[in-house]
Tab-separated table of C-alpha atoms and ligand atoms in Angstrom:
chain	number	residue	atom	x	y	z
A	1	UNK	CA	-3.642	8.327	19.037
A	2	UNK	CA	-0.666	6.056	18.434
A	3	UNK	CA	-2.512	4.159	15.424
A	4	UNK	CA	-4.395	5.218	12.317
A	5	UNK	CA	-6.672	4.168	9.967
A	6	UNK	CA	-6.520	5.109	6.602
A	7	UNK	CA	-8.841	4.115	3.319
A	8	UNK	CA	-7.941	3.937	-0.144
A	9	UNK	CA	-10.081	6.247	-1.958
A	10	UNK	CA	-9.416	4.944	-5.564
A	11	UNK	CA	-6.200	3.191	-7.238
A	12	UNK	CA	-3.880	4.481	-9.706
A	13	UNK	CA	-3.127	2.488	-12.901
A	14	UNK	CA	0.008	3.180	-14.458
A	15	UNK	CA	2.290	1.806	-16.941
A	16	UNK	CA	4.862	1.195	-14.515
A	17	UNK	CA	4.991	-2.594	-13.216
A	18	UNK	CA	8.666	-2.697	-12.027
A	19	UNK	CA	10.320	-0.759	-9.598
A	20	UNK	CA	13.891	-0.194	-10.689
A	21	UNK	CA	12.722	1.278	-14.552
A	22	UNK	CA	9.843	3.535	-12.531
A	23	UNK	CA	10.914	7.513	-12.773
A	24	UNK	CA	11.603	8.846	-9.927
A	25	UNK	CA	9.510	12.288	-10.096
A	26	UNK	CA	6.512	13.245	-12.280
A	27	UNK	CA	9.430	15.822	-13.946
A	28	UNK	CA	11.130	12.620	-14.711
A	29	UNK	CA	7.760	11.158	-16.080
A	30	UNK	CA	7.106	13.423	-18.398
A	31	UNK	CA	3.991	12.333	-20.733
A	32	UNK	CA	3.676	9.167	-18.873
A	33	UNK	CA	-0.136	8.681	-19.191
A	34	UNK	CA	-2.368	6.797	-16.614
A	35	UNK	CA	-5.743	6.512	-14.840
A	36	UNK	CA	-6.628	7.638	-11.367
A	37	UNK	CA	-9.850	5.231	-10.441
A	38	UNK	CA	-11.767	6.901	-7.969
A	39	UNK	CA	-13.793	4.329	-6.264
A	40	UNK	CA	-17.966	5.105	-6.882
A	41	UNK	CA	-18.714	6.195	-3.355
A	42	UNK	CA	-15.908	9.188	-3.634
A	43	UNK	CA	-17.134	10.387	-7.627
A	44	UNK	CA	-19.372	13.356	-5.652
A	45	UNK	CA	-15.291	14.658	-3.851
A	46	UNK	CA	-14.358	15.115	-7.089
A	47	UNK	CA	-16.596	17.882	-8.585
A	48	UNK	CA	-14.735	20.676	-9.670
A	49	UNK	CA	-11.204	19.718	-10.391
A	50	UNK	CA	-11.696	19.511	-13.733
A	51	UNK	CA	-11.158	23.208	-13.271
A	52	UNK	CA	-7.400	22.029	-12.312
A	53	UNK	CA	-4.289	21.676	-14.664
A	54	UNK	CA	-2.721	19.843	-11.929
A	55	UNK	CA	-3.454	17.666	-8.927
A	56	UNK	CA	-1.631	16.305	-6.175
A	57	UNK	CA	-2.042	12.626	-5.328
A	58	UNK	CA	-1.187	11.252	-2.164
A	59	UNK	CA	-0.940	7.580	-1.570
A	60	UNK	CA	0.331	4.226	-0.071
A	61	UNK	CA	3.625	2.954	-1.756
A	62	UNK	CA	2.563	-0.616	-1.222
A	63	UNK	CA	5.148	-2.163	-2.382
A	64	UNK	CA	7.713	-0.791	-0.440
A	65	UNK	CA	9.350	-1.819	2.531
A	66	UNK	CA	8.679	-0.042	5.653
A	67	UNK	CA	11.202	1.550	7.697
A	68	UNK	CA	11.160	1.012	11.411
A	69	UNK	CA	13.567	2.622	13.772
A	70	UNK	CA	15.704	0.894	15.946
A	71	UNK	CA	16.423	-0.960	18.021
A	72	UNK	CA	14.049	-3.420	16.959
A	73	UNK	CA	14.049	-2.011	13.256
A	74	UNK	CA	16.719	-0.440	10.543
A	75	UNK	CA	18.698	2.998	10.844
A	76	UNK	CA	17.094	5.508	9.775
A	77	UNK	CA	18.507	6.643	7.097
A	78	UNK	CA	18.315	5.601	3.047
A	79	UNK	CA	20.733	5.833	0.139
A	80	UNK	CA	18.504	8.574	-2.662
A	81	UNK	CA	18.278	6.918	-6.325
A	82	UNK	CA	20.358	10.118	-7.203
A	83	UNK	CA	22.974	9.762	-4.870
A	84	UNK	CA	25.397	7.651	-2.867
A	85	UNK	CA	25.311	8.873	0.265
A	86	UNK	CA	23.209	7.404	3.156
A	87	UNK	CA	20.414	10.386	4.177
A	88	UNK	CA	17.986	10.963	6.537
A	89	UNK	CA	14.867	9.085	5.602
A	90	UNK	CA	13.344	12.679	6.442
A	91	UNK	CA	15.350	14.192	3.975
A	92	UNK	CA	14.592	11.791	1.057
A	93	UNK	CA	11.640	11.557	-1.038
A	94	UNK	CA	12.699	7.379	-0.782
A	95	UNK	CA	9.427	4.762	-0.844
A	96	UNK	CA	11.039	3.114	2.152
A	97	UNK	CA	9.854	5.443	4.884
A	98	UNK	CA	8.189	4.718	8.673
A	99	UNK	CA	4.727	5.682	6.984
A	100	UNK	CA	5.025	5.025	3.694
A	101	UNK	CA	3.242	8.050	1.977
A	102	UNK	CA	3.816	8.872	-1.438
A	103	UNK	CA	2.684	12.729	-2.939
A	104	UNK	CA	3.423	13.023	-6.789
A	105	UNK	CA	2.110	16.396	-8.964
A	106	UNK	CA	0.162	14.923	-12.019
A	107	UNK	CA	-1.163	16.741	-15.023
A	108	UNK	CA	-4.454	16.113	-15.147
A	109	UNK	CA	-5.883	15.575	-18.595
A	110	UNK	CA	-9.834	14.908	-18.184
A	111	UNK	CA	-12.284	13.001	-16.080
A	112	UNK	CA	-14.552	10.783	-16.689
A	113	UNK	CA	-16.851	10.577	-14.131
A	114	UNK	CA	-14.956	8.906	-11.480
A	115	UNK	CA	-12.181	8.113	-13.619
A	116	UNK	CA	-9.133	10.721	-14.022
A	117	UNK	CA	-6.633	10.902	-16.546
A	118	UNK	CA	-3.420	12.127	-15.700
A	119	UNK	CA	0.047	12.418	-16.691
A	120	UNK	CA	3.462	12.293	-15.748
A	121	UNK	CA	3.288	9.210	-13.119
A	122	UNK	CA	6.249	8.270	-11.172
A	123	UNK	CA	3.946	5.327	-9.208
A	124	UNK	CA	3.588	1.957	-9.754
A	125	UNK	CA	0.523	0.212	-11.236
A	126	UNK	CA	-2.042	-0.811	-8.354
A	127	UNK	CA	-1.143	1.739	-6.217
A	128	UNK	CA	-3.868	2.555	-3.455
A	129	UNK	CA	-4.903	5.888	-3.419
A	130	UNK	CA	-5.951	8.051	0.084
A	131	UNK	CA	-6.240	11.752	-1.300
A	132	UNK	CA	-6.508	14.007	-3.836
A	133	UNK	CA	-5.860	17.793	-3.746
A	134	UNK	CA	-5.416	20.370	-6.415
A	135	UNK	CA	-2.509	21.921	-7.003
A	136	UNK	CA	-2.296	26.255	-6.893
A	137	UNK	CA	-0.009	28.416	-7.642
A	138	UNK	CA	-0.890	31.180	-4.940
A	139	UNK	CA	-0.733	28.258	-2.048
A	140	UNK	CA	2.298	25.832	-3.414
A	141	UNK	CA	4.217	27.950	-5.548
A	142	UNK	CA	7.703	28.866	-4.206
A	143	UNK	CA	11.170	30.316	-5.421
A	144	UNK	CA	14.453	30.930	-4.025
A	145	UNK	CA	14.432	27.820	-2.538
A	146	UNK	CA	17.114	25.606	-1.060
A	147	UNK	CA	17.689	22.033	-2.058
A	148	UNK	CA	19.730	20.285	0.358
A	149	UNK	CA	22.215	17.749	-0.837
A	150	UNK	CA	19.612	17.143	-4.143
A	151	UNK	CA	21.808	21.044	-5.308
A	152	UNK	CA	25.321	18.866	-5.723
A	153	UNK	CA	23.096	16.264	-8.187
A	154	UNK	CA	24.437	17.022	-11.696
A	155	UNK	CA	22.192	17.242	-14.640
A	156	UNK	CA	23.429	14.605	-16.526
A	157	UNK	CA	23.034	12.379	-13.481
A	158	UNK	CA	19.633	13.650	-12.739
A	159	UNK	CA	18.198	12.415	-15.931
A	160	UNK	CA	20.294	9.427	-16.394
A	161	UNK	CA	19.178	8.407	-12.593
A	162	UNK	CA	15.660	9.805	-12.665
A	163	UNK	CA	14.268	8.441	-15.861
A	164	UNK	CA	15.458	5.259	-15.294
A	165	UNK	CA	14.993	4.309	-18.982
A	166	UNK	CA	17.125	1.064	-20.108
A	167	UNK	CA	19.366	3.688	-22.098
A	168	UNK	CA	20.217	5.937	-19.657
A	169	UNK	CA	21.020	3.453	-16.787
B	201	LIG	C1	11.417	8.300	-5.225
B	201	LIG	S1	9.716	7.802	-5.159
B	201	LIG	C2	8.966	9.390	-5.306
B	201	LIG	C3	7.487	9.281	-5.337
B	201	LIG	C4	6.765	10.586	-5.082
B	201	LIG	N1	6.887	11.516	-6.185
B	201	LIG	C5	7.191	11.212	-3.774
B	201	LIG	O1	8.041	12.124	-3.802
B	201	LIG	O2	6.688	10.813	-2.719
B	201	LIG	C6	9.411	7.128	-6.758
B	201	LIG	C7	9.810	5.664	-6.809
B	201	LIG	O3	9.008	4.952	-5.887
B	201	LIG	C8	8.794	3.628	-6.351
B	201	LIG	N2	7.365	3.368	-6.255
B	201	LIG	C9	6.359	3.961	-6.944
B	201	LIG	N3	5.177	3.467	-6.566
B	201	LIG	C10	5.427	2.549	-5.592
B	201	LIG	C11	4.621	1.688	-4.792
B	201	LIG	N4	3.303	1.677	-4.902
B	201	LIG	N5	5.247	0.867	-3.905
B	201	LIG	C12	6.590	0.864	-3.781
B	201	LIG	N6	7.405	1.654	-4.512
B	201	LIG	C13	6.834	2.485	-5.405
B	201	LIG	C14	9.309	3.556	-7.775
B	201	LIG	O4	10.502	2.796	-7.768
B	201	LIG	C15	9.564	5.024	-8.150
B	201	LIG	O5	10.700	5.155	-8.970
């Protein structure tokens, strides 16, 4: 199985059309409405998560370049939006990635048939989507955790770096 197929289930619309003034987490998009278009076929997967206050979406960040290990391809390693270090790709939650899966916790506010409103988008408009799942406490819920090299990232830097608003860049 050294190749996989994967279909778009639906495409998110966002407010976001450029990449450098996109947030860089849903915590960092706070309010940021948009619409999760769930194509017709799919409407049926989605009964029942109205009973959700949040979802997780999973999807294909389109428009970024993909990461391919050498020797033929780049080191494997990015620089975060939050810091200046080089990192492990693996270690990153960077666009530029070998498979370039993206997985951002929305609010969801209501659907409408197969139409979702949600909030707090970090993604760019067009974005295919390949997979819903509901977010719950009891199964992602977890404290006491430890945060790697994101723990040095001050506050100040952390919203100035993940909002990416005109006035804090
Ligand atoms: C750091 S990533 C984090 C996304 C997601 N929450 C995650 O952890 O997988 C967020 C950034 O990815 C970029 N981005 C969002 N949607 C994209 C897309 N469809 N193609 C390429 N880049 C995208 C934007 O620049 C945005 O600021």
């Amino acid at each position: 199985m050294d190749k996989l197929v994967l279909e778009p289930i639906g495409i998110i619309h966002s407010p976001h059309t450029e990449e450098s003034a996109t947030p860089i987490q849903p915590v960092c998009a706070e309010g940021t409405r948009g619409r999760v278009e769930v194509f017709p076929q799919y409407n049926e997967g989605l009964d029942g998560v109205e009973g959700f206050s949040h979802l997780h979406l999973i999807y294909w960040f389109h428009r970024a370049e993909r990461l391919r290990p050498f020797p033929e391809g780049q080191a494997l390693k990015v620089v975060p939006y939050l810091d200046d270090v080089p990192r492990g790709v693996f270690a990153t939650r960077s666009p530029r990635r070998p498979n370039p899966l993206g997985l951002s916790l929305v609010r969801l506010v209501e659907r409408r048939g197969a139409e979702l409103i949600v909030e707090d988008l970090d993604v760019l408009d067009g974005t295919p989507l390949l997979d819903i799942k509901p977010y719950v406490e009891g199964f992602d819920l977890r404290l006491g955790t430890r945060g790697g090299w994101t723990e040095n990232v001050s506050e100040e830097t952390f919203r100035r770096r993940g909002t990416r608003r005109r006035d804090e860049r």
